[in-house]
XYZ file of C-alpha atoms in Angstrom:
521
model
C 85.903 94.875 35.211
C 85.107 94.532 38.920
C 81.610 93.183 39.556
C 81.585 93.766 43.317
C 80.875 96.984 45.182
C 82.252 95.694 48.491
C 84.775 93.292 49.982
C 83.483 89.727 49.549
C 85.058 87.375 52.122
C 84.177 83.705 52.603
C 86.165 81.162 54.577
C 86.121 77.367 54.301
C 89.140 76.141 56.224
C 90.279 72.682 55.157
C 89.551 69.764 57.471
C 92.712 68.799 59.420
C 94.010 65.444 58.190
C 94.049 63.788 61.619
C 90.488 64.933 62.310
C 89.330 63.554 58.938
C 90.983 60.183 59.629
C 89.476 59.949 63.122
C 86.056 60.927 61.752
C 86.121 58.136 59.164
C 87.273 55.725 61.880
C 84.374 56.823 64.086
C 81.828 56.149 61.352
C 83.556 52.839 60.605
C 83.294 51.702 64.228
C 79.637 52.743 64.391
C 78.938 50.815 61.177
C 80.600 47.648 62.501
C 78.621 47.786 65.727
C 75.489 48.533 63.694
C 75.875 45.299 61.741
C 76.519 43.445 64.999
C 73.319 44.812 66.523
C 71.357 43.985 63.359
C 72.646 40.416 63.683
C 71.463 40.273 67.314
C 68.061 41.697 66.322
C 67.693 39.153 63.535
C 68.146 36.267 65.969
C 65.954 37.801 68.657
C 68.782 38.550 71.081
C 67.994 42.288 70.995
C 64.575 43.872 70.819
C 63.839 45.394 67.426
C 61.947 48.704 67.439
C 62.069 49.436 63.720
C 59.084 49.255 61.374
C 59.071 46.007 59.422
C 56.693 43.732 57.502
C 54.574 41.198 59.336
C 55.675 37.586 59.144
C 52.877 36.704 56.689
C 54.162 39.435 54.333
C 57.740 38.185 54.151
C 57.318 37.010 50.553
C 55.932 40.383 49.397
C 57.997 43.126 47.852
C 59.486 44.789 50.970
C 57.818 48.017 52.078
C 60.655 48.875 54.451
C 64.188 48.587 53.129
C 66.446 47.356 55.925
C 69.665 48.632 54.387
C 68.239 52.081 53.646
C 67.207 52.401 57.293
C 70.582 51.228 58.596
C 71.732 54.756 59.388
C 68.485 55.608 61.194
C 68.549 52.439 63.305
C 72.158 52.411 64.348
C 73.543 55.946 64.153
C 70.753 58.508 64.227
C 68.928 56.838 67.132
C 71.969 57.245 69.368
C 71.725 61.043 69.154
C 68.029 61.488 68.349
C 67.443 63.348 71.616
C 69.109 66.417 70.046
C 66.215 66.969 67.626
C 62.468 67.600 67.788
C 62.630 69.011 71.289
C 59.171 70.364 72.169
C 59.139 74.154 72.652
C 56.347 75.622 74.787
C 56.902 79.357 74.390
C 57.606 81.965 71.747
C 60.836 80.913 69.943
C 62.448 84.320 70.421
C 65.874 85.169 71.817
C 65.001 82.867 74.735
C 62.513 80.027 74.941
C 61.107 77.349 77.253
C 61.566 73.667 76.488
C 59.451 70.751 77.683
C 61.760 68.271 79.377
C 61.624 64.700 78.131
C 63.360 61.418 78.907
C 63.860 58.073 77.189
C 64.038 54.624 78.777
C 64.780 52.738 75.556
C 67.795 54.586 74.149
C 65.907 57.297 72.215
C 63.395 55.050 70.443
C 60.564 56.669 72.401
C 60.336 59.696 74.702
C 58.174 60.539 77.712
C 57.524 64.067 78.952
C 58.563 64.543 82.568
C 56.210 67.482 83.090
C 59.069 69.840 83.896
C 60.056 72.958 81.959
C 63.559 74.071 81.059
C 63.098 77.829 81.237
C 64.924 80.693 79.525
C 66.985 78.595 77.119
C 68.984 80.888 74.836
C 67.778 80.231 71.303
C 70.709 80.026 68.870
C 68.947 77.877 66.293
C 65.778 79.577 65.005
C 65.712 81.561 61.744
C 64.364 84.558 63.640
C 66.796 86.934 61.933
C 65.003 90.212 62.634
C 63.268 89.150 65.834
C 59.707 89.296 64.501
C 58.820 85.895 66.008
C 57.150 87.450 69.050
C 53.776 87.487 70.792
C 53.766 91.171 71.704
C 54.256 94.353 69.717
C 52.870 95.782 66.494
C 52.961 92.569 64.460
C 51.168 90.499 67.106
C 48.543 93.219 67.638
C 47.898 93.538 63.905
C 47.635 89.746 63.489
C 45.167 89.591 66.388
C 43.029 92.308 64.848
C 43.133 90.520 61.504
C 41.965 87.310 63.182
C 38.952 89.096 64.642
C 38.113 90.569 61.237
C 38.762 87.605 58.887
C 39.000 84.560 61.133
C 41.782 81.976 60.951
C 41.045 79.839 57.920
C 39.933 80.668 54.388
C 38.532 77.303 53.324
C 39.127 77.767 49.615
C 41.737 78.317 46.941
C 42.555 81.730 45.528
C 40.763 80.773 42.298
C 37.484 80.092 44.048
C 36.347 81.875 47.231
C 39.722 82.367 48.907
C 41.080 85.537 47.288
C 40.894 88.162 50.047
C 41.780 91.835 49.793
C 44.545 91.247 52.327
C 46.189 88.766 49.919
C 46.232 91.329 47.115
C 47.579 93.988 49.483
C 50.362 91.579 50.489
C 51.364 90.826 46.900
C 51.475 94.496 45.951
C 53.629 95.243 49.008
C 56.027 92.375 48.239
C 56.444 93.601 44.648
C 57.243 97.088 45.897
C 59.665 95.731 48.498
C 61.515 93.652 45.894
C 61.470 96.345 43.212
C 59.703 94.136 40.642
C 56.535 94.506 38.569
C 54.414 91.965 40.411
C 54.543 89.104 42.892
C 52.541 86.124 44.037
C 52.275 84.711 47.592
C 51.959 81.048 48.550
C 51.016 79.397 51.826
C 54.078 77.143 52.052
C 57.717 78.021 51.404
C 58.794 74.502 50.375
C 55.934 74.244 47.878
C 56.836 77.640 46.423
C 59.921 75.984 44.946
C 58.788 72.409 44.442
C 55.486 73.296 42.754
C 56.535 76.322 40.684
C 59.770 75.137 39.082
C 57.823 72.415 37.171
C 55.624 75.205 35.779
C 58.680 77.108 34.555
C 60.703 74.291 32.999
C 59.914 70.955 31.413
C 60.984 68.459 28.774
C 63.631 69.883 26.478
C 64.847 72.342 29.138
C 68.121 72.307 31.028
C 68.414 73.141 34.733
C 71.837 74.044 36.147
C 71.708 73.618 39.911
C 74.253 74.441 42.621
C 75.350 71.226 44.347
C 74.277 72.570 47.761
C 70.800 73.774 46.771
C 67.926 73.160 49.191
C 65.814 70.003 48.898
C 62.826 72.039 47.678
C 64.827 73.269 44.673
C 66.104 69.757 43.984
C 62.602 68.283 44.174
C 61.153 70.993 41.946
C 63.861 70.403 39.350
C 63.232 66.652 39.365
C 59.459 67.054 39.095
C 59.879 69.342 36.089
C 61.179 66.546 33.873
C 64.057 68.733 32.705
C 67.619 67.546 32.301
C 69.534 68.494 35.470
C 73.238 69.197 35.658
C 74.980 70.189 38.872
C 77.831 72.680 39.228
C 80.252 72.979 42.131
C 79.130 75.199 44.971
C 79.492 78.893 44.126
C 82.076 77.950 41.481
C 81.686 80.199 38.455
C 84.246 78.259 36.406
C 82.168 75.102 36.830
C 78.947 76.957 35.969
C 80.420 78.581 32.865
C 81.751 75.231 31.627
C 78.262 73.717 31.882
C 76.764 76.727 30.084
C 79.308 76.486 27.266
C 78.781 72.750 26.876
C 75.014 73.263 26.819
C 75.265 75.881 24.061
C 77.760 73.901 21.990
C 76.304 70.402 22.269
C 72.583 71.068 22.769
C 70.205 68.327 23.856
C 71.396 64.709 24.139
C 71.081 62.600 20.974
C 69.151 65.153 18.893
C 71.661 68.030 19.439
C 68.801 70.476 19.148
C 69.152 73.726 21.087
C 67.709 73.689 24.594
C 64.265 75.244 24.861
C 65.361 76.990 28.027
C 68.376 77.027 30.350
C 67.491 77.790 33.980
C 70.129 78.464 36.653
C 69.045 77.670 40.239
C 70.909 79.331 43.124
C 70.223 80.430 46.697
C 70.945 83.786 48.321
C 72.374 82.352 51.560
C 73.092 78.631 51.734
C 71.621 77.468 55.017
C 74.187 74.761 55.794
C 77.312 76.573 54.619
C 76.582 80.160 55.605
C 77.866 81.237 52.192
C 76.404 83.961 49.974
C 75.891 83.397 46.260
C 78.297 85.208 43.943
C 75.345 86.910 42.350
C 77.168 89.556 40.267
C 79.125 86.806 38.511
C 76.058 84.594 38.074
C 74.160 87.478 36.471
C 77.105 88.227 34.179
C 77.185 84.586 33.037
C 73.439 84.312 32.538
C 73.490 87.447 30.368
C 76.445 86.216 28.343
C 74.884 82.827 27.603
C 71.225 83.963 27.431
C 70.076 81.784 30.334
C 67.359 82.418 32.925
C 68.113 82.903 36.624
C 65.991 81.564 39.507
C 67.126 83.048 42.851
C 65.936 81.515 46.136
C 66.201 84.187 48.847
C 64.663 82.148 51.669
C 67.451 82.976 54.125
C 68.713 86.238 52.637
C 65.533 88.289 52.233
C 65.292 90.625 55.208
C 68.651 89.451 56.552
C 70.987 91.079 54.001
C 71.234 94.496 52.406
C 71.025 98.049 53.746
C 67.232 97.942 53.251
C 66.791 94.263 54.057
C 66.145 93.539 50.384
C 68.219 90.363 50.298
C 71.244 89.457 48.235
C 70.200 91.706 45.318
C 70.165 94.655 47.710
C 73.395 93.426 49.332
C 75.295 93.705 46.043
C 73.379 96.827 44.930
C 72.160 95.082 41.776
C 69.131 95.730 39.589
C 66.250 93.375 40.501
C 65.326 93.268 36.805
C 68.500 91.257 36.169
C 67.019 88.354 38.137
C 64.312 86.622 36.120
C 62.591 84.779 38.994
C 62.941 86.059 42.564
C 61.753 83.590 45.163
C 61.794 83.845 48.943
C 59.993 82.779 52.094
C 58.216 84.602 54.897
C 59.236 82.023 57.489
C 62.561 83.548 58.519
C 62.981 87.304 58.677
C 59.234 88.032 58.773
C 58.302 85.594 61.544
C 55.402 84.138 59.543
C 54.843 81.324 57.016
C 54.666 80.851 53.256
C 56.664 82.070 50.291
C 56.568 84.368 47.277
C 57.709 84.638 43.687
C 58.375 87.990 42.061
C 59.301 88.930 38.540
C 58.278 90.689 35.351
C 55.707 89.098 33.035
C 55.996 85.863 34.960
C 53.229 86.106 37.535
C 50.225 86.008 35.188
C 51.617 82.807 33.712
C 52.113 81.198 37.139
C 48.601 82.071 38.279
C 47.203 79.717 35.669
C 49.977 77.080 35.538
C 51.302 76.647 39.085
C 49.893 73.696 41.036
C 50.579 75.570 44.251
C 48.460 78.489 43.050
C 45.562 76.489 41.624
C 45.092 73.709 44.176
C 46.453 75.008 47.497
C 44.295 76.694 50.123
C 44.852 80.424 50.501
C 47.212 81.830 53.101
C 45.682 82.365 56.543
C 44.695 86.056 57.055
C 46.601 86.592 60.349
C 49.726 85.162 58.697
C 49.268 87.573 55.803
C 48.875 90.458 58.237
C 52.021 89.430 60.139
C 53.972 89.625 56.882
C 52.468 92.978 55.876
C 53.177 94.591 59.244
C 56.749 93.269 59.569
C 57.558 94.196 55.965
C 56.271 97.744 56.444
C 58.444 98.039 59.557
C 61.495 96.923 57.574
C 60.647 99.395 54.792
C 60.088 102.203 57.301
C 56.479 102.685 56.198
C 55.264 102.394 59.786
C 56.652 105.831 60.539
C 59.431 104.557 62.841
C 63.110 103.610 62.550
C 62.545 100.195 64.135
C 63.304 98.383 60.883
C 66.634 100.164 60.396
C 67.550 99.482 64.029
C 66.843 95.764 63.656
C 68.801 95.506 60.412
C 71.768 97.242 62.013
C 71.534 95.088 65.133
C 71.546 91.890 63.057
C 74.590 93.060 61.100
C 76.512 93.991 64.248
C 75.565 90.761 66.021
C 76.663 88.684 63.026
C 80.048 90.415 62.791
C 80.655 90.142 66.544
C 79.578 86.490 66.886
C 81.605 85.252 63.913
C 84.721 87.183 64.964
C 84.595 85.859 68.537
C 84.216 82.235 67.438
C 87.227 82.548 65.130
C 89.282 84.178 67.862
C 88.493 81.202 70.113
C 89.973 78.833 67.522
C 86.857 77.223 66.034
C 86.554 76.475 62.314
C 83.706 78.649 61.018
C 82.302 78.348 57.502
C 80.692 80.931 55.276
C 80.586 84.618 54.517
C 81.455 87.219 57.131
C 78.054 88.920 56.615
C 75.941 85.757 56.827
C 73.788 85.355 59.977
C 73.944 81.587 59.415
C 77.087 80.475 61.267
C 78.198 76.825 60.840
C 80.801 75.660 63.402
C 82.556 72.434 62.495
C 82.292 69.387 64.802
C 83.399 66.651 62.368
C 83.288 63.484 64.517
C 79.930 61.674 64.879
C 80.215 61.231 68.657
C 80.666 64.969 69.089
C 77.382 65.793 67.339
C 75.284 64.469 70.212
C 77.766 65.467 72.894
C 77.829 69.111 71.787
C 74.043 69.444 71.678
C 73.625 67.851 75.123
C 76.414 69.836 76.773
C 75.053 73.097 75.406
C 71.551 72.323 76.682
C 73.022 71.633 80.122
C 74.224 75.237 80.000
C 70.773 76.437 78.890
C 71.771 77.063 75.268
C 69.568 75.621 72.502
C 71.558 74.752 69.360
C 71.072 72.897 66.082
C 73.539 70.112 65.296
C 73.742 68.580 61.826
C 75.460 65.487 60.460
C 75.500 63.023 57.589
C 73.509 62.658 55.311
C 72.487 66.352 55.580
C 76.193 67.243 55.329
C 79.229 65.455 53.846
C 80.252 62.546 56.061
C 83.306 64.270 57.558
C 81.725 67.725 57.912
C 79.273 67.452 60.798
C 78.587 70.825 62.357
C 76.624 72.982 64.754
C 74.630 75.682 63.000
C 73.957 78.914 64.829
C 71.488 81.519 63.596
C 72.139 85.052 64.794
C 69.141 87.293 65.464
C 68.537 90.994 65.953
C 66.698 89.933 69.119
C 69.971 88.762 70.679
C 71.504 91.285 73.046
C 75.256 91.520 73.556
C 74.845 89.867 76.987
C 72.983 86.935 75.419
C 75.683 86.474 72.783
C 78.453 86.689 75.393
C 76.711 84.058 77.533
C 76.360 81.770 74.508
C 79.977 82.348 73.450
C 81.246 81.550 76.939
C 79.307 78.272 76.942
C 80.484 77.400 73.413
C 84.109 78.015 74.402
C 83.735 75.903 77.534
C 82.143 72.987 75.659
C 84.714 73.437 72.871
C 87.508 72.888 75.394
C 85.804 69.834 76.906
C 85.165 68.201 73.511
C 88.370 69.535 71.886
C 86.553 71.328 69.084
C 88.993 74.194 68.534
C 90.457 72.716 65.371
C 91.542 75.861 63.529
C 95.191 75.922 62.488
C 95.081 79.601 61.573
C 96.522 82.177 63.881
C 93.894 83.947 65.908
C 92.811 87.088 64.121
C 93.571 90.442 65.745
C 90.682 92.752 66.487
C 89.599 94.628 63.378
C 89.692 98.414 63.385
C 86.391 100.014 64.345
C 85.713 101.109 60.758
C 85.601 97.467 59.695
C 84.618 95.700 62.890
C 81.093 97.078 63.230
C 78.762 99.508 61.546
C 78.242 102.973 62.950
C 74.797 104.506 63.114
C 75.576 106.957 60.317
C 76.712 104.528 57.613
C 74.827 101.942 55.617
C 75.063 98.355 56.773
C 76.880 97.470 53.578
C 78.932 100.533 52.702
C 82.666 100.045 52.845
C 84.936 102.808 54.131
C 86.364 104.874 51.292
C 89.881 103.497 51.732
C 88.819 99.868 51.157
C 89.098 98.699 47.571
C 86.526 96.304 46.069
C 87.664 92.720 46.035
C 86.318 89.356 44.940
C 88.392 87.393 47.389
């Protein structure tokens, strides 16, 4: 029985052998020179900038572990200028950066006072373009500020439960198609503080190996037994489920109190989409619970922007705990959890609900306004237009990068687009060369990725025009030639027919033409 209602295509081209060897050699050379520099620092022949104990504390238990900071001292510092760049404008399709310089090899930075204007923003999670300071959302947030003020100064349990918070939660529940929902002021805490309320001692958590740090932290804080399955690998997940049912808890062999599967909608480093129909089929077969993190997929996938559940046209009731954030597609802050009879329990057991200060009113209003636009409840078609624009931009950008010969990871419909760099020296070089061409990008390396899979991660937005994307693509191709980043060994793909290459205004963003058969490839 086919579980998919559309073609499901993900690509993870294997790392070329020569590139892998050279990447390991690069890290090896950096490590050797790192030990040499540590030796020079130890004997005072090179100035040491790292935090360390005072001389009179040398016999204490060390507060700073030298070996653990080895990577930061000797590798990260060489390319640190690619991160934490100060932005001094709205982080929309274009942005302004505050120029900075370093006189001590990236240990410290000084602002030059100059601005780098109109930098094309290819790194922010602004999927639907709602991170803006003009328009309906900004006007509504301003009005909310005048009415409620900025801060609440209390928890929801005390004097911080405003009518705007209850309106937000009712809207989120309706948007998700669930009975009720609960909003939190911080997306990371939505996972890390609520998972411990849902699972504990005697429970088993099955976690995808590429899950976000907030999911990992929440699982660890819960005190449950954690077992990890291979990324998006249903054979690996089913084996763990079978073993859990057959063998039970360690030593006692008692049945698990609860088995909780943790997955994400879109994986933010891989650009892959969870195989949700298969996960739901397995959780039903083995009577497990499913926790779905839609931080990157809510608003960015589906014909109605309803996330990965909407993308696969599934019943929201089949997902036990639906989690997501407002920080990406809605241009705001915070997170939510939606479900059936779950919310009343969380209101009295979640640390994030009991002890955290309530969400700021203008942030709540930003979410309400943007969500109503997506749902079409504002009386316009702006939400549909933005969803369509994001889908078309994603298809176009991914196709062009592949045609140029770059190795691109992930699903064809994912607005998160990882482009492989591999070698450590090319991480910093790519980020700097792109900024020279007025393109702001995010570059990622070890330990955030496997050691030989450093990458640049682009985030496509509905705010990007075709001219902006073409300018970025031209710069990426130019830098790719300079740094020799076009590693793909596959033949360049021909242009897809119009029925598959982009969505027309008449058809849903996710509907396949009638002649295309469903596939799980």
